[in-house]
Coordinates of C-alpha atoms in Angstrom, one line a residue:
X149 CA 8.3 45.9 46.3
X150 CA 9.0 44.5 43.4
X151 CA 12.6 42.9 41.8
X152 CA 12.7 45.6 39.4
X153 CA 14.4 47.7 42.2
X154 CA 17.0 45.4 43.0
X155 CA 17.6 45.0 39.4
X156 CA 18.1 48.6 38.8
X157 CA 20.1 49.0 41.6
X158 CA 22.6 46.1 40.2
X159 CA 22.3 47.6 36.8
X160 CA 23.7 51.2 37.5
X161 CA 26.5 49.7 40.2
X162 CA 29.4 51.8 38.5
X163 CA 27.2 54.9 38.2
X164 CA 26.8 54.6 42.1
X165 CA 31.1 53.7 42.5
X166 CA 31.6 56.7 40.1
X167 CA 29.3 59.0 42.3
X168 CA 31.3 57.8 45.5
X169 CA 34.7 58.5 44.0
X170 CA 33.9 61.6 42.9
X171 CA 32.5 62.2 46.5
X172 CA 35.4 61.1 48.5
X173 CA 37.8 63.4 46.0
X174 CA 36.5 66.7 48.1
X175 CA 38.5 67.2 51.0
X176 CA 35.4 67.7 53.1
X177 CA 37.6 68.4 56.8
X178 CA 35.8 71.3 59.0
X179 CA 38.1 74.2 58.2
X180 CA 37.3 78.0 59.2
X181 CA 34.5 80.3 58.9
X182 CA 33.7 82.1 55.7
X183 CA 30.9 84.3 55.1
X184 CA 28.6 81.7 53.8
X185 CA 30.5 78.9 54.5
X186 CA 29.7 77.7 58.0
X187 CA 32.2 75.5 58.3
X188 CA 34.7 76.2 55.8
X189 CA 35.3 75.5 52.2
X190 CA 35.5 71.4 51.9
X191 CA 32.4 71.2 53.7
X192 CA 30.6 73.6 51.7
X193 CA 31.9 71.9 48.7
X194 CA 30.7 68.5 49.8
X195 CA 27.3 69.2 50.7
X196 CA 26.9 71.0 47.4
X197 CA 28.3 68.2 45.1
X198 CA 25.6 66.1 47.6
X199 CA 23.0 68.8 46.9
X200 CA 23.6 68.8 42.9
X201 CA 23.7 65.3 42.5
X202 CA 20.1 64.7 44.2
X203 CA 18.6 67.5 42.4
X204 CA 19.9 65.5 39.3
X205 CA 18.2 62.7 40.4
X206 CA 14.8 64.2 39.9
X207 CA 14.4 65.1 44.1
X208 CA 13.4 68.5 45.5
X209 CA 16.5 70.1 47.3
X210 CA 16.6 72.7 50.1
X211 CA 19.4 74.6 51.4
X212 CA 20.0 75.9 54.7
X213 CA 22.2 78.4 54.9
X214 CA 25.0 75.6 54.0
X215 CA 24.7 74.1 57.5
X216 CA 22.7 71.0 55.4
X217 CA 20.9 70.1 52.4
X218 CA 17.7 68.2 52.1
X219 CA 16.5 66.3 49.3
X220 CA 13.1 65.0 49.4
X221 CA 11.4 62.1 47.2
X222 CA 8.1 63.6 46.8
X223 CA 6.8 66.7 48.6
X224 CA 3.7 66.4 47.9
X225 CA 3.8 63.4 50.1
X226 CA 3.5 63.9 54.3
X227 CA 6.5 63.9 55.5
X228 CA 7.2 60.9 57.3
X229 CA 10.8 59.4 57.1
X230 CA 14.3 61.0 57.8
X231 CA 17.4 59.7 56.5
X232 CA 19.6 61.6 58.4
X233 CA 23.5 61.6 56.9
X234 CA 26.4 63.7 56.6
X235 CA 28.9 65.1 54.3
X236 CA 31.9 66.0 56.3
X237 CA 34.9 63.7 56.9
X238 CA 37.6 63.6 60.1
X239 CA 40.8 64.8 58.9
X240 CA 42.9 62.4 56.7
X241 CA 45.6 61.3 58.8
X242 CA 49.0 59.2 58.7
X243 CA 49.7 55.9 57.8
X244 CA 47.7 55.6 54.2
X245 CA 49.2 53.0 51.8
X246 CA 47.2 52.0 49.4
X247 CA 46.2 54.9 47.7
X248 CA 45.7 59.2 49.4
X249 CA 43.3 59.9 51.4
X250 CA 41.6 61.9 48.8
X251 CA 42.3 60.5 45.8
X252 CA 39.8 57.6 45.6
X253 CA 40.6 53.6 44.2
X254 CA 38.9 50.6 43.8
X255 CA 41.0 47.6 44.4
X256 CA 40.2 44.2 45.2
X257 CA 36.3 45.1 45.1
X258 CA 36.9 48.0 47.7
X259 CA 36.8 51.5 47.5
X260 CA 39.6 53.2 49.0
X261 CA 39.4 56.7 50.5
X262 CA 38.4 59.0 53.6
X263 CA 34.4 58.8 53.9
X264 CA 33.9 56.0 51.8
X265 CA 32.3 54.2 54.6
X266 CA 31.8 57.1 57.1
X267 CA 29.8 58.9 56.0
X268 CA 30.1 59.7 52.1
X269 CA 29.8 56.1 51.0
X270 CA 26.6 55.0 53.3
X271 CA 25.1 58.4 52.2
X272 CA 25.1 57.2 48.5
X273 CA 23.5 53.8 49.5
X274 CA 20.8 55.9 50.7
X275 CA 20.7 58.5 47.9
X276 CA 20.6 55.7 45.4
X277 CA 17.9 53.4 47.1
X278 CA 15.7 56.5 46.4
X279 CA 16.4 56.8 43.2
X280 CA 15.8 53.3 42.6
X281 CA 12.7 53.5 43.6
X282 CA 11.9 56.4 41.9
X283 CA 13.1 55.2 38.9
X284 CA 11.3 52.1 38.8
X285 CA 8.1 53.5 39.2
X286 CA 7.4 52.3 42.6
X287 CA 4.2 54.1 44.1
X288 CA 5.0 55.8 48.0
X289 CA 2.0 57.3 50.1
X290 CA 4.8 58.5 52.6
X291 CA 7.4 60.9 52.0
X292 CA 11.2 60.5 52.6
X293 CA 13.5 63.5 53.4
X294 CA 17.3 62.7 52.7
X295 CA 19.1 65.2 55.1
X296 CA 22.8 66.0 54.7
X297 CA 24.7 67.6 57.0
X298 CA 28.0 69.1 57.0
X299 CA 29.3 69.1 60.6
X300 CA 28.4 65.5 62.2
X301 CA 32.3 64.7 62.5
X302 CA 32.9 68.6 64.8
X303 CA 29.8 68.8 66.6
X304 CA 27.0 68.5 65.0
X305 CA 26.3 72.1 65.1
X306 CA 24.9 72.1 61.7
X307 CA 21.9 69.4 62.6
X308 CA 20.9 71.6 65.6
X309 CA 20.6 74.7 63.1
X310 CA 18.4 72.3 61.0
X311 CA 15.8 71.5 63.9
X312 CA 15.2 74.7 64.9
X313 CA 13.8 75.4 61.6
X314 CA 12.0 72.4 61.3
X315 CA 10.7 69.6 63.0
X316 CA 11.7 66.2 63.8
X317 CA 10.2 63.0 61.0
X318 CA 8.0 60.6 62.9
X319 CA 10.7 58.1 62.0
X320 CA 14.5 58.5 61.4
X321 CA 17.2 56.6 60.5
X322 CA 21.1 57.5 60.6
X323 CA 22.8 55.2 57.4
X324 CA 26.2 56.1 60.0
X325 CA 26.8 53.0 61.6
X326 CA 26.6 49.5 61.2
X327 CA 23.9 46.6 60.7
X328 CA 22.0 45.3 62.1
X329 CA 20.0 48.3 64.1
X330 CA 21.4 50.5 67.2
X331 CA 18.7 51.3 69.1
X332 CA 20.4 52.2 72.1
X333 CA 23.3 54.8 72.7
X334 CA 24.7 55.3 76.3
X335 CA 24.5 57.9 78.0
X336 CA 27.9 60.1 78.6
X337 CA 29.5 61.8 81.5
X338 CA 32.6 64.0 81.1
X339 CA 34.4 66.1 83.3
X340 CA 38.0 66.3 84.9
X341 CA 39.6 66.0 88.4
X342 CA 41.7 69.1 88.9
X343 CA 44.2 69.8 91.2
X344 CA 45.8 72.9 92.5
X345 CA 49.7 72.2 94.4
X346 CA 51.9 74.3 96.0
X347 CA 55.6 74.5 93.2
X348 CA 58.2 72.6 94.7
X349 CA 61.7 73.8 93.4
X350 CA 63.5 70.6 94.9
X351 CA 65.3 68.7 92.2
X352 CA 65.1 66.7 90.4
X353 CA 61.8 67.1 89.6
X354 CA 58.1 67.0 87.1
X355 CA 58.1 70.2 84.7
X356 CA 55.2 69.2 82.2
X357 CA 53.0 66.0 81.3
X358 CA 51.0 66.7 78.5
X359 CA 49.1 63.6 77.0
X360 CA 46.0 63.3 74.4
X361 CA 44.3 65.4 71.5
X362 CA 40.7 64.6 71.8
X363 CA 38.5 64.0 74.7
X364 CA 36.8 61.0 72.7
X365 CA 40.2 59.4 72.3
X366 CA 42.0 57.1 74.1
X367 CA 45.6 59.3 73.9
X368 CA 48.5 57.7 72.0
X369 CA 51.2 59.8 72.5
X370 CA 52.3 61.3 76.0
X371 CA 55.4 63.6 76.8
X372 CA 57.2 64.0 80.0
X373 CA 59.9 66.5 80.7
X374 CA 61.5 67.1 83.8
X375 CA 64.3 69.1 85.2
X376 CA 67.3 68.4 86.9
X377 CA 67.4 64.7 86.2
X378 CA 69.8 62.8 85.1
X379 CA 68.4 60.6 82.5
X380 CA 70.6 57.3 82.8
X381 CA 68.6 57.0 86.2
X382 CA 65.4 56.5 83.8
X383 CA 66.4 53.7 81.8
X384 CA 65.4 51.3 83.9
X385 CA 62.1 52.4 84.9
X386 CA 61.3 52.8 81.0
X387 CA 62.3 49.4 80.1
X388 CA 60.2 48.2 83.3
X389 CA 57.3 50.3 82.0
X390 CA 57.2 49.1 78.3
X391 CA 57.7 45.7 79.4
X392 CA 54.7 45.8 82.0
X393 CA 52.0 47.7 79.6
X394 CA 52.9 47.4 76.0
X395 CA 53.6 51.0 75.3
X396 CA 57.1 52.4 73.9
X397 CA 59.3 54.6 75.9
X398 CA 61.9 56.5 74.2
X399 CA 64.4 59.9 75.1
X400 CA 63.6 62.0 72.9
X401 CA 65.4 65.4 74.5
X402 CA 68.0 65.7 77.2
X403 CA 65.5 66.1 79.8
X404 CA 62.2 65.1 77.5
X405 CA 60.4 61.5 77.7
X406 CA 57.9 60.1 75.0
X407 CA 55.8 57.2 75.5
X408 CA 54.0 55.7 72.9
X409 CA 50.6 53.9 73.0
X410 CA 47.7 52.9 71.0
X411 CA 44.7 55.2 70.5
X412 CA 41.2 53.8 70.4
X413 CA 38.0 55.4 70.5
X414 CA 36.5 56.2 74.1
X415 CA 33.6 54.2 73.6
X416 CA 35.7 51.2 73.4
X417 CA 38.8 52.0 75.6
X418 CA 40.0 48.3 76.5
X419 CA 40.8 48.3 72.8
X420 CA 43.9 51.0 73.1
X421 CA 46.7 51.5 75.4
X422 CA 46.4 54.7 77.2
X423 CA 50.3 56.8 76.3
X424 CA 48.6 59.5 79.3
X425 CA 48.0 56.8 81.4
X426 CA 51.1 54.6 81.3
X427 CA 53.0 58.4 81.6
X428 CA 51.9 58.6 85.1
X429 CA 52.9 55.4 86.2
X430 CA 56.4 56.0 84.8
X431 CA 56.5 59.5 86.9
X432 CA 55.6 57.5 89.9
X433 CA 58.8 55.3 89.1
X434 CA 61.2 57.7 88.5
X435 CA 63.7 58.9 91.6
X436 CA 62.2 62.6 91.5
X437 CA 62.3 64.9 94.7
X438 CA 59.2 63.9 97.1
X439 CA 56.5 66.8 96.5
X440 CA 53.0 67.2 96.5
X441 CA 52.7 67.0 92.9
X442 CA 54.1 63.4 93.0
X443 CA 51.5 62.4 95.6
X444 CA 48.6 63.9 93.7
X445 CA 49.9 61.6 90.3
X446 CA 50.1 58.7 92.4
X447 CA 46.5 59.1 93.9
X448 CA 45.4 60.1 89.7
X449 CA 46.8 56.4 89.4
X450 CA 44.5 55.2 92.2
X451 CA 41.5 55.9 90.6
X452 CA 42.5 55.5 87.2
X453 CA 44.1 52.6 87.6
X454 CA 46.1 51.1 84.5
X455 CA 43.7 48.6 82.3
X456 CA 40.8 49.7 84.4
X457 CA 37.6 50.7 82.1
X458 CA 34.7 50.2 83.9
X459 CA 35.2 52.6 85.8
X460 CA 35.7 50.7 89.4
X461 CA 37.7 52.8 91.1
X462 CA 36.0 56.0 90.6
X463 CA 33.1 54.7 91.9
X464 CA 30.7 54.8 88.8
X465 CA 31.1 50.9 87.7
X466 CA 27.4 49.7 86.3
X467 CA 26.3 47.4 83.8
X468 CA 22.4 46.0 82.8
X469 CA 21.4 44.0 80.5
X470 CA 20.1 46.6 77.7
X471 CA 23.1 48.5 77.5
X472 CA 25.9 46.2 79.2
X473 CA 29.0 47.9 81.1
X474 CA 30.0 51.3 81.8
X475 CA 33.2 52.3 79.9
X476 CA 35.6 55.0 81.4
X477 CA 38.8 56.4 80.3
X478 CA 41.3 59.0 81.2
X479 CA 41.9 60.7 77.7
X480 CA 43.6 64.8 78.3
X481 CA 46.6 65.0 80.3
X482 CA 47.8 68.4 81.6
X483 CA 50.3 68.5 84.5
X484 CA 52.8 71.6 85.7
X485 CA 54.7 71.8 88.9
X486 CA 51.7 74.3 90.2
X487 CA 48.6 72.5 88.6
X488 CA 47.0 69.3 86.8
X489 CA 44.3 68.6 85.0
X490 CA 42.8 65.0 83.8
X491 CA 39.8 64.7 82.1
X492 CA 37.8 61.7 81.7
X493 CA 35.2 60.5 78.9
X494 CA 32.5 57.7 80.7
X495 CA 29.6 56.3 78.7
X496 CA 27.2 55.1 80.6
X497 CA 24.4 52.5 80.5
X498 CA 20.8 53.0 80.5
X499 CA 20.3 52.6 84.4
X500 CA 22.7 55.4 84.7
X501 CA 21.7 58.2 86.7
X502 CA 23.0 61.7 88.4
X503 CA 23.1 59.6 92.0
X504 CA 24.8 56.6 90.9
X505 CA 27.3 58.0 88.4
X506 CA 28.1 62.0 89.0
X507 CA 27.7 62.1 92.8
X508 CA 29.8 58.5 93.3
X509 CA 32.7 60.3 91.0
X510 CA 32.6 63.5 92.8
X511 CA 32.4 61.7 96.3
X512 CA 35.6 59.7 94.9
X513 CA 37.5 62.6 93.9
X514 CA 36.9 64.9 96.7
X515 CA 37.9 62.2 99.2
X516 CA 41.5 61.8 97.0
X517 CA 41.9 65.8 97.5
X518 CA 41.1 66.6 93.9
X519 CA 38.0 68.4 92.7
X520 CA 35.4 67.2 90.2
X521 CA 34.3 69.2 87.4
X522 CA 31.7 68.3 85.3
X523 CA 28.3 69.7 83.1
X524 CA 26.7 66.7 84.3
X525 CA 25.5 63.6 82.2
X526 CA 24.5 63.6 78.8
X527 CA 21.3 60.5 79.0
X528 CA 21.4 57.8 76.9
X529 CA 19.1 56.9 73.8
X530 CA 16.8 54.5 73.3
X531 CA 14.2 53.1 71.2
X532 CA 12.1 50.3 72.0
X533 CA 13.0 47.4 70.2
X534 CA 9.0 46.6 70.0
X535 CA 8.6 49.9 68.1
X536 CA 7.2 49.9 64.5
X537 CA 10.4 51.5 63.0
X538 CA 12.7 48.7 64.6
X539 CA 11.3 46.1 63.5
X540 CA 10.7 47.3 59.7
X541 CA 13.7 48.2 59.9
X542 CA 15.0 45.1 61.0
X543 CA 12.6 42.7 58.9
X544 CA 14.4 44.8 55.5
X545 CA 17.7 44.0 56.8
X546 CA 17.0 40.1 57.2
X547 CA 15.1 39.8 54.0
X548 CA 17.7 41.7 52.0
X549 CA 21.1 39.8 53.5
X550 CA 19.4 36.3 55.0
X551 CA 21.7 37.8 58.2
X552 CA 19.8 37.3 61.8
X553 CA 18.9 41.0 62.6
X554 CA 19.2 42.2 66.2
X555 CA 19.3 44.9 68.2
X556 CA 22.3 46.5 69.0
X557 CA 23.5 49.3 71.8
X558 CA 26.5 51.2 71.7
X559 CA 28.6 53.6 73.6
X560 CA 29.5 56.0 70.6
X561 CA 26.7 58.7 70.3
X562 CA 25.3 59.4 66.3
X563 CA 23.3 61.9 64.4
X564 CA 20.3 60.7 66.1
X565 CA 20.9 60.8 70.0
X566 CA 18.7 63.2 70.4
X567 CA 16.0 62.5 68.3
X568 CA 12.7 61.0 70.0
X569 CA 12.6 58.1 67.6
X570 CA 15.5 58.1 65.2
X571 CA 18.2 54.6 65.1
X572 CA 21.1 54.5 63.6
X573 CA 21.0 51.7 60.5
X574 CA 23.9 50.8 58.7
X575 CA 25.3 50.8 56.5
X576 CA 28.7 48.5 57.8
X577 CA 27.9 44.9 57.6
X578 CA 28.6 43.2 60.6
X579 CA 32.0 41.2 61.2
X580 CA 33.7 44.2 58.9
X581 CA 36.6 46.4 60.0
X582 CA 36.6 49.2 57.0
X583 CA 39.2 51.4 58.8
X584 CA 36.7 54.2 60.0
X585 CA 38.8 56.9 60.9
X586 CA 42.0 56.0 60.4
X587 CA 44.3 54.8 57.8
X588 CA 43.2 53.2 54.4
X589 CA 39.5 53.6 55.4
X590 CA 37.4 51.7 52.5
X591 CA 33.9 50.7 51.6
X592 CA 33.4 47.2 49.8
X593 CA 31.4 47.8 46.7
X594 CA 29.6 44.8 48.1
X595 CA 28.7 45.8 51.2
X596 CA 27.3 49.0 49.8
X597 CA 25.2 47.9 47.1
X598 CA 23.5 45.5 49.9
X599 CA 23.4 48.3 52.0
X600 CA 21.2 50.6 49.0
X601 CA 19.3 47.4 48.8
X602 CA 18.2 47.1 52.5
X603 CA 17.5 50.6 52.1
X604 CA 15.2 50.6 49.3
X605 CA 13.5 47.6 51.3
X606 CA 13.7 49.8 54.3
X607 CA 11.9 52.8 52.6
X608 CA 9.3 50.8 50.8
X609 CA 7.9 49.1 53.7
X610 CA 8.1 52.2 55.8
X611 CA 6.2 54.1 53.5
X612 CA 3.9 52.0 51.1

């Protein structure tokens, strides 16, 4: 490939900042269905602003049915390589302080805004390392399919609507992640341990726990109210809990309890403090009337025990040397004085299986008295390391940055878990934290002008 690429893609720098801006300024969160609008109006609008901006580009588009958007180099070419990316954003959040969520800046060589690095900013890297080549006049004997999707952040509902009208590239690559390569996504187990107790009315006692909003989430927030209590008795017991685990416990109603943690993602629970968690462990402290609600919590606490995430205690902890540990965390909270519910998010390494992980949980939970629910595991993803795409993939990377490329293995699952040779690629740099997902999430201009770089490498070599 020549420098004339790399030249072109410096030259039109603020073209490709303008394109994200204007990108990021369409409120993209799933919202409801419309007739013809899959997944609601932002959505819709962003994979259409994607879709009209390729087709100025000179690339052939295809719609379907607004559940994604295709935009291909050349189709005269065989199709050989997916880059498989996505319009849609997580919702915008609290917290934002250097500029709204949708209302894009660039500030100290940084583009502020939600999806300028997940997943609106990588899928311009892409977009534009296509053109480049284009544009320069570069010759392909391989064709490259740019496929946007509109639903990776709720479900990915939209890619599965795509597959069954056509098939899987004999390569793919996700721009969703970071550098150098994933090649390996863990398995996951989910489920919950569930437990049905006979209503004590002996006061004082446990009216509700509810803790958590998302089962890939470690919860942040946890609320405990309780009747006939009196609440100078809990003082002490909250000041012993906030001390002992870091979270905050405050009154907030005359018989209501808040505790306050730190969310993190479920693939990386040691990384949070769990609100649910440290909820339960304050119930267990508090003088409430003995009942078999109480014992159940405490036994919750036995398995789950606080700063546990491997899973020990369940019975599931693994690790090997592909995939490294086992992660497990107790995310969805849901207790009354007649029932509980808490459900669990594991991912699991590659030597995971339905003996050593779903029957040692269910063995665990049955011997406690609670009952184990579960679809069974979701297995893990992986790509040899030896394959052809890796190692392109990984040689673009290293000539483009001088970085050391390696392979990578995560416990988040992407766009391409279940694809038979897809890898997610980029476009984050390593050693950079751009606020994916939460507050003031950016994209260095930087980092994404390397990233269409490695890309345009990425593409040549794969399809010269």
């Amino acid at each position: 490939m020549n420098k004339a690429v790399f030249d072109w893609i410096d030259a039109h720098q603020d073209e490709l900042v303008q394109d994200l801006c204007d990108f990021i300024k369409i409120d993209s969160v799933k919202g409801a269905y419309e007739q013809g609008k899959p997944f609601g109006e932002g959505p819709f609008n962003a994979l259409h602003f994607g879709m009209d901006l390729a087709e100025k580009y000179g690339f052939e588009i295809k719609n379907y049915d607004n559940y994604v958007a295709t935009a291909d180099y050349d189709n005269a070419l065989p199709h050989t390589l997916d880059i498989l990316a996505h319009t849609d954003v997580v919702p915008a959040g609290e917290g934002w302080t250097v500029t709204e969520p949708f209302k894009p800046v660039v500030k100290d060589g940084k583009i502020y805004g939600r999806g300028s690095s997940d997943d609106k900013g990588p899928l311009m890297a892409a977009m534009y390392a296509m053109r480049a080549l284009k544009e320069s006049g570069v010759e392909l004997k391989k064709g490259i399919r740019l496929i946007m999707g509109a639903d990776e952040e709720s479900g990915s509902a939209d890619i599965e609507q795509y597959y069954q009208e056509e098939q899987e590239a004999e390569m793919t690559f996700s721009p969703d992640a970071e550098f150098p390569i994933i090649n390996i996504e863990k398995g996951m187990f989910r489920g919950a341990i569930t437990k049905t107790v006979a209503e004590s009315t002996a006061l004082p006692r446990l009216v509700s726990l509810e803790a958590g909003v998302a089962l890939n989430a470690v919860p942040q927030k946890a609320v405990i109210r309780l009747e006939g209590f009196d609440m100078n008795l809990a003082e002490a017991p909250m000041d012993e809990i906030a001390k002992e685990l870091g979270v905050k416990c405050i009154q907030t109603g005359v018989d209501e309890i808040t505790i306050e943690g730190v969310s993190a993602h479920a693939s990386t629970p040691e990384s949070g403090k769990n609100a649910g968690l440290a909820a339960l462990y304050l119930i267990n402290k508090l003088p409430l009337a003995a009942c078999e609600q109480l014992t159940y919590i405490k036994k919750a606490t036995e398995i789950f025990p606080w700063g546990e995430t491997d899973g020990e205690h369940f019975g599931i902890k693994m690790c090997d040397e592909e995939s490294h540990d086992l992660t497990c965390t107790l995310d969805l909270y849901h207790v009354t004085p007649t029932e509980m519910s808490f459900q669990f998010d594991s991912r699991v390494p590659v030597m995971g299986t339905k003996e050593n992980c779903e029957d040692q949980a269910r063995a665990v939970a049955e011997k406690a008295g609670f009952t184990l629910e579960t679809a069974g595991m979701i297995p893990p993803h992986v790509v040899s390391g030896d394959s052809t795409l890796v190692k392109t993939l990984l040689g673009a990377y290293e000539d483009v940055t001088g970085l050391k490329g390696e392979c990578l293995a995560i416990g988040g699952g992407t766009y391409v878990h279940e694809l038979k040779n897809g890898v997610a690629f980029g476009a984050i740099l390593p050693g950079i934290d751009t606020h994916m997902h939460g507050a003031d999430e950016f994209m260095g201009v930087d980092n994404l002008v390397t990233a269409a770089k490695v890309y345009a490498k990425a593409i040549y070599e794969l399809c010269k």
